[in-house]
PDB file of C-alpha atoms (C1' of nucleotides) in Angstrom:
ATOM      1  CA  MET A   1      -3.989  23.108 -14.980  1.00 41.00           C
ATOM      2  CA  GLU A   2      -6.457  21.344 -17.099  1.00 37.00           C
ATOM      3  CA  GLY A   3      -9.217  20.281 -14.736  1.00 38.00           C
ATOM      4  CA  GLN A   4      -8.627  18.819 -11.327  1.00 40.00           C
ATOM      5  CA  PRO A   5      -5.731  16.782 -10.129  1.00 40.00           C
ATOM      6  CA  PRO A   6      -6.057  13.116  -9.402  1.00 37.00           C
ATOM      7  CA  THR A   7      -7.432  12.801  -5.894  1.00 35.00           C
ATOM      8  CA  PRO A   8      -5.818  10.215  -3.649  1.00 34.00           C
ATOM      9  CA  ASN A   9      -8.174   8.942  -0.973  1.00 32.00           C
ATOM     10  CA  ASN A  10      -8.507  11.076   2.146  1.00 31.00           C
ATOM     11  CA  VAL A  11      -6.105  13.764   1.004  1.00 34.00           C
ATOM     12  CA  PRO A  12      -7.625  17.255   1.090  1.00 32.00           C
ATOM     13  CA  TYR A  13      -6.895  19.477  -1.890  1.00 36.00           C
ATOM     14  CA  PHE A  14      -6.792  23.218  -2.212  1.00 37.00           C
ATOM     15  CA  PHE A  15      -6.582  25.001  -5.502  1.00 35.00           C
ATOM     16  CA  THR A  16      -4.229  27.844  -6.231  1.00 37.00           C
ATOM     17  CA  PRO A  17      -4.012  30.288  -9.128  1.00 33.00           C
ATOM     18  CA  SER A  18      -1.420  29.819 -11.822  1.00 37.00           C
ATOM     19  CA  VAL A  19       1.967  31.335 -11.222  1.00 38.00           C
ATOM     20  CA  PRO A  20       3.098  33.876 -13.800  1.00 37.00           C
ATOM     21  CA  SER A  21       6.396  32.592 -15.085  1.00 38.00           C
ATOM     22  CA  SER A  22       7.936  36.039 -14.781  1.00 39.00           C
ATOM     23  CA  ALA A  23       7.179  36.434 -11.083  1.00 41.00           C
ATOM     24  CA  PRO A  24       7.009  33.257  -9.063  1.00 44.00           C
ATOM     25  CA  LEU A  25       4.951  33.611  -5.916  1.00 49.00           C
ATOM     26  CA  HIS A  26       5.424  31.946  -2.621  1.00 53.00           C
ATOM     27  CA  PRO A  27       3.016  28.998  -2.728  1.00 51.00           C
ATOM     28  CA  LEU A  28       1.728  29.784   0.764  1.00 55.00           C
ATOM     29  CA  SER A  29       0.795  33.278  -0.409  1.00 52.00           C
ATOM     30  CA  MET A  30      -1.022  31.759  -3.344  1.00 51.00           C
ATOM     31  CA  LEU A  31      -2.871  29.414  -1.023  1.00 49.00           C
ATOM     32  CA  ASN A  32      -3.947  32.301   1.200  1.00 47.00           C
ATOM     33  CA  GLN A  33      -5.147  34.270  -1.808  1.00 48.00           C
ATOM     34  CA  THR A  34      -7.206  31.364  -2.990  1.00 44.00           C
ATOM     35  CA  MET A  35      -8.777  30.729   0.393  1.00 43.00           C
ATOM     36  CA  GLN A  36      -9.805  34.384   0.569  1.00 47.00           C
ATOM     37  CA  ASN A  37     -10.957  34.688  -3.019  1.00 50.00           C
ATOM     38  CA  PRO A  38     -12.186  31.382  -4.381  1.00 41.00           C
ATOM     39  CA  GLN A  39     -11.855  31.887  -8.104  1.00 41.00           C
ATOM     40  CA  SER A  40     -13.475  30.096 -10.972  1.00 35.00           C
ATOM     41  CA  SER A  41     -10.682  30.200 -13.513  1.00 35.00           C
ATOM     42  CA  SER A  42     -10.408  27.033 -15.510  1.00 33.00           C
ATOM     43  CA  ASP A  43      -6.657  27.558 -15.759  1.00 35.00           C
ATOM     44  CA  ILE A  44      -5.685  26.637 -12.239  1.00 37.00           C
ATOM     45  CA  ASP A  45      -2.847  24.793 -10.658  1.00 48.00           C
ATOM     46  CA  TRP A  46      -3.326  22.978  -7.430  1.00 48.00           C
ATOM     47  CA  ALA A  47      -1.769  22.255  -4.090  1.00 51.00           C
ATOM     48  CA  THR A  48      -2.127  19.370  -1.753  1.00 49.00           C
ATOM     49  CA  VAL A  49      -1.994  19.932   1.953  1.00 50.00           C
ATOM     50  CA  LEU A  50      -1.190  16.886   3.960  1.00 44.00           C
ATOM     51  CA  TYR A  51      -1.746  16.931   7.671  1.00 42.00           C
ATOM     52  CA  SER A  52      -0.009  14.778  10.191  1.00 36.00           C
ATOM     53  CA  THR A  53      -2.637  12.096  10.175  1.00 33.00           C
ATOM     54  CA  SER A  54      -1.511   8.565  10.326  1.00 30.00           C
ATOM     55  CA  ILE A  55      -2.271   5.744   7.976  1.00 31.00           C
ATOM     56  CA  ASN A  56      -1.519   3.301  10.762  1.00 32.00           C
ATOM     57  CA  ASN A  57      -4.872   1.622  11.274  1.00 30.00           C
ATOM     58  CA  GLY A  58      -6.575   4.991  11.007  1.00 31.00           C
ATOM     59  CA  LYS A  59      -5.240   6.185  14.365  1.00 32.00           C
ATOM     60  CA  LYS A  60      -4.083   9.733  14.961  1.00 32.00           C
ATOM     61  CA  ASN A  61      -0.376  10.348  14.923  1.00 33.00           C
ATOM     62  CA  PRO A  62       1.004  10.300  18.456  1.00 30.00           C
ATOM     63  CA  ILE A  63       4.511  11.644  18.069  1.00 30.00           C
ATOM     64  CA  SER A  64       6.327   9.925  20.868  1.00 30.00           C
ATOM     65  CA  PRO A  65       9.633   8.114  21.221  1.00 28.00           C
ATOM     66  CA  GLY A  66       9.582   4.601  19.941  1.00 27.00           C
ATOM     67  CA  VAL A  67       6.399   5.033  17.988  1.00 28.00           C
ATOM     68  CA  SER A  68       6.947   4.795  14.293  1.00 27.00           C
ATOM     69  CA  LEU A  69       4.192   6.156  12.144  1.00 30.00           C
ATOM     70  CA  THR A  70       4.054   7.843   8.832  1.00 32.00           C
ATOM     71  CA  SER A  71       2.407  10.496   6.816  1.00 36.00           C
ATOM     72  CA  ARG A  72       3.561  11.160   3.337  1.00 39.00           C
ATOM     73  CA  THR A  73       2.478  13.227   0.390  1.00 41.00           C
ATOM     74  CA  MET A  74       1.551  11.226  -2.655  1.00 43.00           C
ATOM     75  CA  ARG A  75       3.653  12.242  -5.597  1.00 46.00           C
ATOM     76  CA  GLU A  76       3.932  11.473  -9.251  1.00 45.00           C
ATOM     77  CA  GLY A  77       5.057   7.926  -9.730  1.00 42.00           C
ATOM     78  CA  ASP A  78       3.620   6.766  -6.433  1.00 42.00           C
ATOM     79  CA  ASP A  79       1.417   3.742  -6.599  1.00 39.00           C
ATOM     80  CA  LEU A  80      -1.494   4.512  -4.311  1.00 40.00           C
ATOM     81  CA  ASN A  81      -2.182   0.843  -3.638  1.00 39.00           C
ATOM     82  CA  LYS A  82       1.427   0.051  -2.880  1.00 38.00           C
ATOM     83  CA  ASN A  83       1.549   2.727  -0.182  1.00 38.00           C
ATOM     84  CA  LYS A  84      -1.188   1.204   1.896  1.00 40.00           C
ATOM     85  CA  VAL A  85       0.151  -0.037   5.187  1.00 39.00           C
ATOM     86  CA  LYS A  86      -0.721  -3.543   6.128  1.00 40.00           C
ATOM     87  CA  PRO A  87      -2.648  -3.981   9.394  1.00 39.00           C
ATOM     88  CA  GLY A  88      -0.289  -3.971  12.346  1.00 39.00           C
ATOM     89  CA  LYS A  89       2.618  -2.739  10.284  1.00 41.00           C
ATOM     90  CA  THR A  90       4.164   0.611  11.056  1.00 42.00           C
ATOM     91  CA  LYS A  91       6.453   2.868   9.091  1.00 45.00           C
ATOM     92  CA  ARG A  92       8.951   5.383  10.369  1.00 47.00           C
ATOM     93  CA  TYR A  93       7.567   8.757  11.379  1.00 51.00           C
ATOM     94  CA  VAL A  94       7.716  11.400   8.682  1.00 55.00           C
ATOM     95  CA  PRO A  95       6.966  15.029   9.599  1.00 60.00           C
ATOM     96  CA  PRO A  96       3.911  16.665   8.021  1.00 68.00           C
ATOM     97  CA  ARG A  97       4.443  17.709   4.434  1.00 74.00           C
ATOM     98  CA  ILE A  98       2.775  20.248   2.219  1.00 81.00           C
ATOM     99  CA  ALA A  99       3.008  19.798  -1.519  1.00 81.00           C
ATOM    100  CA  PHE A 100       2.322  22.559  -4.021  1.00 79.00           C
ATOM    101  CA  HIS A 101       1.836  22.252  -7.726  1.00 80.00           C
ATOM    102  CA  THR A 102       2.708  25.530  -9.405  1.00 80.00           C
ATOM    103  CA  ARG A 103       3.009  26.468 -13.034  1.00 78.00           C
ATOM    104  CA  SER A 104       6.273  28.235 -13.542  1.00 73.00           C
ATOM    105  CA  THR A 105       9.326  28.241 -15.742  1.00 72.00           C
ATOM    106  CA  GLU A 106      11.333  28.826 -12.577  1.00 71.00           C
ATOM    107  CA  ASP A 107      12.151  25.633 -10.729  1.00 70.00           C
ATOM    108  CA  ILE A 108      12.831  27.387  -7.444  1.00 71.00           C
ATOM    109  CA  LEU A 109      10.049  29.627  -6.155  1.00 71.00           C
ATOM    110  CA  ASP A 110      11.288  32.504  -4.025  1.00 72.00           C
ATOM    111  CA  ASP A 111       9.655  31.851  -0.668  1.00 76.00           C
ATOM    112  CA  GLY A 112      11.912  34.220   1.249  1.00 79.00           C
ATOM    113  CA  TYR A 113      14.005  31.530   2.882  1.00 85.00           C
ATOM    114  CA  LYS A 114      17.502  30.462   1.950  1.00 87.00           C
ATOM    115  CA  TRP A 115      17.967  26.871   0.829  1.00 90.00           C
ATOM    116  CA  ARG A 116      20.971  24.664   0.307  1.00 92.00           C
ATOM    117  CA  LYS A 117      20.805  21.770  -2.107  1.00 94.00           C
ATOM    118  CA  TYR A 118      21.942  18.495  -0.569  1.00 93.00           C
ATOM    119  CA  GLY A 119      20.891  15.917  -3.087  1.00 93.00           C
ATOM    120  CA  GLN A 120      19.362  15.038  -6.400  1.00 93.00           C
ATOM    121  CA  LYS A 121      17.803  11.801  -7.446  1.00 92.00           C
ATOM    122  CA  SER A 122      16.233  10.532 -10.610  1.00 89.00           C
ATOM    123  CA  VAL A 123      12.876   9.046  -9.726  1.00 87.00           C
ATOM    124  CA  LYS A 124      11.207   6.061 -11.309  1.00 84.00           C
ATOM    125  CA  ASN A 125       8.517   6.949 -13.875  1.00 81.00           C
ATOM    126  CA  CYS A 126       9.650  10.581 -13.846  1.00 83.00           C
ATOM    127  CA  ALA A 127      11.653  12.168 -16.626  1.00 83.00           C
ATOM    128  CA  HIS A 128      12.930  14.925 -14.356  1.00 88.00           C
ATOM    129  CA  PRO A 129      15.117  14.398 -11.281  1.00 90.00           C
ATOM    130  CA  ARG A 130      13.845  15.259  -7.794  1.00 92.00           C
ATOM    131  CA  ARG A 131      16.018  17.797  -5.982  1.00 93.00           C
ATOM    132  CA  TYR A 132      16.452  18.001  -2.219  1.00 94.00           C
ATOM    133  CA  TYR A 133      16.979  21.268  -0.332  1.00 94.00           C
ATOM    134  CA  ARG A 134      17.505  22.119   3.334  1.00 92.00           C
ATOM    135  CA  CYS A 135      16.939  25.490   5.019  1.00 90.00           C
ATOM    136  CA  THR A 136      20.343  27.119   5.584  1.00 87.00           C
ATOM    137  CA  HIS A 137      19.364  28.554   8.987  1.00 84.00           C
ATOM    138  CA  HIS A 138      21.549  26.727  11.528  1.00 78.00           C
ATOM    139  CA  THR A 139      18.720  25.844  13.935  1.00 80.00           C
ATOM    140  CA  CYS A 140      16.120  25.110  11.274  1.00 82.00           C
ATOM    141  CA  ASN A 141      15.563  21.602   9.975  1.00 81.00           C
ATOM    142  CA  VAL A 142      12.999  22.320   7.257  1.00 87.00           C
ATOM    143  CA  LYS A 143      13.458  20.515   3.968  1.00 90.00           C
ATOM    144  CA  LYS A 144      11.881  20.829   0.586  1.00 90.00           C
ATOM    145  CA  GLN A 145      11.815  18.725  -2.534  1.00 91.00           C
ATOM    146  CA  ILE A 146      11.391  20.098  -6.029  1.00 91.00           C
ATOM    147  CA  GLN A 147      10.357  18.119  -9.047  1.00 89.00           C
ATOM    148  CA  ARG A 148       8.802  18.747 -12.422  1.00 86.00           C
ATOM    149  CA  LEU A 149       5.899  16.655 -13.596  1.00 82.00           C
ATOM    150  CA  SER A 150       6.818  14.447 -16.519  1.00 77.00           C
ATOM    151  CA  LYS A 151       3.231  14.670 -17.775  1.00 77.00           C
ATOM    152  CA  ASP A 152       3.359  18.450 -17.855  1.00 80.00           C
ATOM    153  CA  THR A 153       6.836  19.917 -17.520  1.00 80.00           C
ATOM    154  CA  ARG A 154       5.346  23.372 -16.897  1.00 81.00           C
ATOM    155  CA  ILE A 155       4.214  22.165 -13.475  1.00 84.00           C
ATOM    156  CA  VAL A 156       6.686  22.291 -10.595  1.00 85.00           C
ATOM    157  CA  VAL A 157       5.912  20.245  -7.500  1.00 86.00           C
ATOM    158  CA  THR A 158       7.391  21.741  -4.337  1.00 88.00           C
ATOM    159  CA  THR A 159       7.088  19.669  -1.176  1.00 87.00           C
ATOM    160  CA  TYR A 160       7.833  21.333   2.157  1.00 88.00           C
ATOM    161  CA  GLU A 161       8.651  19.179   5.183  1.00 85.00           C
ATOM    162  CA  GLY A 162       8.631  20.748   8.644  1.00 83.00           C
ATOM    163  CA  ILE A 163       8.056  24.255   9.963  1.00 82.00           C
ATOM    164  CA  HIS A 164      10.589  27.071  10.077  1.00 82.00           C
ATOM    165  CA  ASN A 165      11.572  28.014  13.648  1.00 78.00           C
ATOM    166  CA  HIS A 166      12.909  31.415  12.607  1.00 80.00           C
ATOM    167  CA  PRO A 167      11.512  34.462  10.821  1.00 74.00           C
ATOM    168  CA  CYS A 168      11.672  34.745   7.069  1.00 75.00           C
ATOM    169  CA  GLU A 169      14.892  36.627   6.204  1.00 66.00           C
ATOM    170  CA  LYS A 170      13.421  38.430   3.236  1.00 66.00           C
ATOM    171  CA  LEU A 171      10.304  39.444   5.131  1.00 69.00           C
ATOM    172  CA  MET A 172      12.397  40.784   8.018  1.00 67.00           C
ATOM    173  CA  GLU A 173      14.567  42.680   5.533  1.00 67.00           C
ATOM    174  CA  THR A 174      11.468  44.359   4.167  1.00 69.00           C
ATOM    175  CA  LEU A 175       9.848  44.999   7.508  1.00 73.00           C
ATOM    176  CA  SER A 176      12.823  46.143   9.585  1.00 70.00           C
ATOM    177  CA  PRO A 177      12.864  49.782   8.293  1.00 71.00           C
ATOM    178  CA  LEU A 178       9.138  49.980   9.013  1.00 78.00           C
ATOM    179  CA  LEU A 179       9.591  48.525  12.483  1.00 78.00           C
ATOM    180  CA  LYS A 180      12.380  50.987  13.237  1.00 77.00           C
ATOM    181  CA  GLN A 181      10.152  53.833  12.105  1.00 79.00           C
ATOM    182  CA  LEU A 182       7.309  52.550  14.275  1.00 79.00           C
ATOM    183  CA  GLN A 183       9.615  52.279  17.282  1.00 79.00           C
ATOM    184  CA  PHE A 184      10.822  55.817  16.656  1.00 77.00           C
ATOM    185  CA  LEU A 185       7.277  57.196  16.345  1.00 76.00           C
ATOM    186  CA  SER A 186       6.037  55.311  19.392  1.00 76.00           C
ATOM    187  CA  ARG A 187       8.411  57.318  21.565  1.00 70.00           C
ATOM    188  CA  PHE A 188       6.167  60.395  21.126  1.00 68.00           C
TER     189      PHE A 188
ATOM    190  C1'  DC B   1      39.647  30.929   0.355  1.00 74.07           C
ATOM    191  C1'  DG B   2      35.062  30.212   1.905  1.00 74.07           C
ATOM    192  C1'  DT B   3      30.699  28.689   0.418  1.00 74.07           C
ATOM    193  C1'  DA B   4      27.508  26.308  -2.584  1.00 74.07           C
ATOM    194  C1'  DT B   5      26.634  22.580  -5.793  1.00 74.07           C
ATOM    195  C1'  DT B   6      27.295  18.097  -7.866  1.00 74.07           C
ATOM    196  C1'  DT B   7      27.160  13.332  -7.758  1.00 74.07           C
ATOM    197  C1'  DG B   8      28.312   8.604  -6.538  1.00 74.07           C
ATOM    198  C1'  DA B   9      27.988   5.819  -2.397  1.00 74.07           C
ATOM    199  C1'  DC B  10      25.518   4.282   1.306  1.00 74.07           C
ATOM    200  C1'  DC B  11      21.536   3.037   4.046  1.00 74.07           C
ATOM    201  C1'  DA B  12      16.734   1.989   5.333  1.00 74.07           C
ATOM    202  C1'  DG B  13      12.125   0.679   4.052  1.00 74.07           C
ATOM    203  C1'  DC B  14       9.310  -2.059   1.304  1.00 74.07           C
ATOM    204  C1'  DG B  15       7.550  -5.714  -1.837  1.00 74.07           C
ATOM    205  C1'  DC B  16       8.173 -10.160  -3.567  1.00 74.07           C
TER     206       DC B  16
ATOM    207  C1'  DG C   1      16.837 -12.838   1.952  1.00 74.07           C
ATOM    208  C1'  DC C   2      17.259 -10.120  -2.088  1.00 74.07           C
ATOM    209  C1'  DG C   3      16.532  -6.438  -5.159  1.00 74.07           C
ATOM    210  C1'  DC C   4      14.523  -1.990  -5.969  1.00 74.07           C
ATOM    211  C1'  DT C   5      13.714   2.652  -4.704  1.00 74.07           C
ATOM    212  C1'  DG C   6      13.945   6.969  -2.267  1.00 74.07           C
ATOM    213  C1'  DG C   7      16.466   9.887   0.937  1.00 74.07           C
ATOM    214  C1'  DT C   8      20.826  11.448   2.803  1.00 74.07           C
ATOM    215  C1'  DC C   9      25.817  11.905   3.251  1.00 74.07           C
ATOM    216  C1'  DA C  10      30.133  13.580   2.080  1.00 74.07           C
ATOM    217  C1'  DA C  11      34.143  14.133  -0.947  1.00 74.07           C
ATOM    218  C1'  DA C  12      35.152  16.466  -5.059  1.00 74.07           C
ATOM    219  C1'  DT C  13      34.395  20.300  -7.768  1.00 74.07           C
ATOM    220  C1'  DA C  14      32.788  24.913  -9.170  1.00 74.07           C
ATOM    221  C1'  DC C  15      32.118  29.537  -8.292  1.00 74.07           C
ATOM    222  C1'  DG C  16      32.344  34.342  -6.503  1.00 74.07           C
TER     223       DG C  16
END
DNA sequence: CGTATTTGACCAGCGC
DNA sequence: GCGCTGGTCAAATACG
């Protein structure tokens, strides 16, 4: 990434290392790495982390029935001024989202979860369509959106919405032999 | 044949 | 109220 991303007001940014095109990393792993080892590379991609804070008159987001509030990650093509909420006006509640910008030739980063595509939409001011995925786990309602920047098609924007309520399949696959071994050894 | 993907239709929110 | 836009649905299609 050449320099820093545009910074919407009140949205905290974290910076992540570039993703080698041959081996896409899970964005969350990249974020952890960066937090532990702040690096000074000029060739960095970035991630935005959006918390569930409301833009409804600056109040915190009380998630309760009948209360409609919003939090939403700013994306390419968004007009920052247009997304301001007028005083007294509310928007529907949107779960917290985390958006990652990663440099990769792969559109879909392997994050260990299984995803099913449920939609695709061409977005205004964006050359590339936005794709919509849902976690395939039957009790999990996590969604993600994937989109390439039209300004720099090497950059993939992945937006996660919600939190998985089940373990990562791939992680469990890797760990289960170890766990079995530990259980076996713990008997002695 | 079962599962995943594609894609047009539909709906809700928002600005004018 | 109307048109635009983004998000989701669901039937059709592709694929293993």
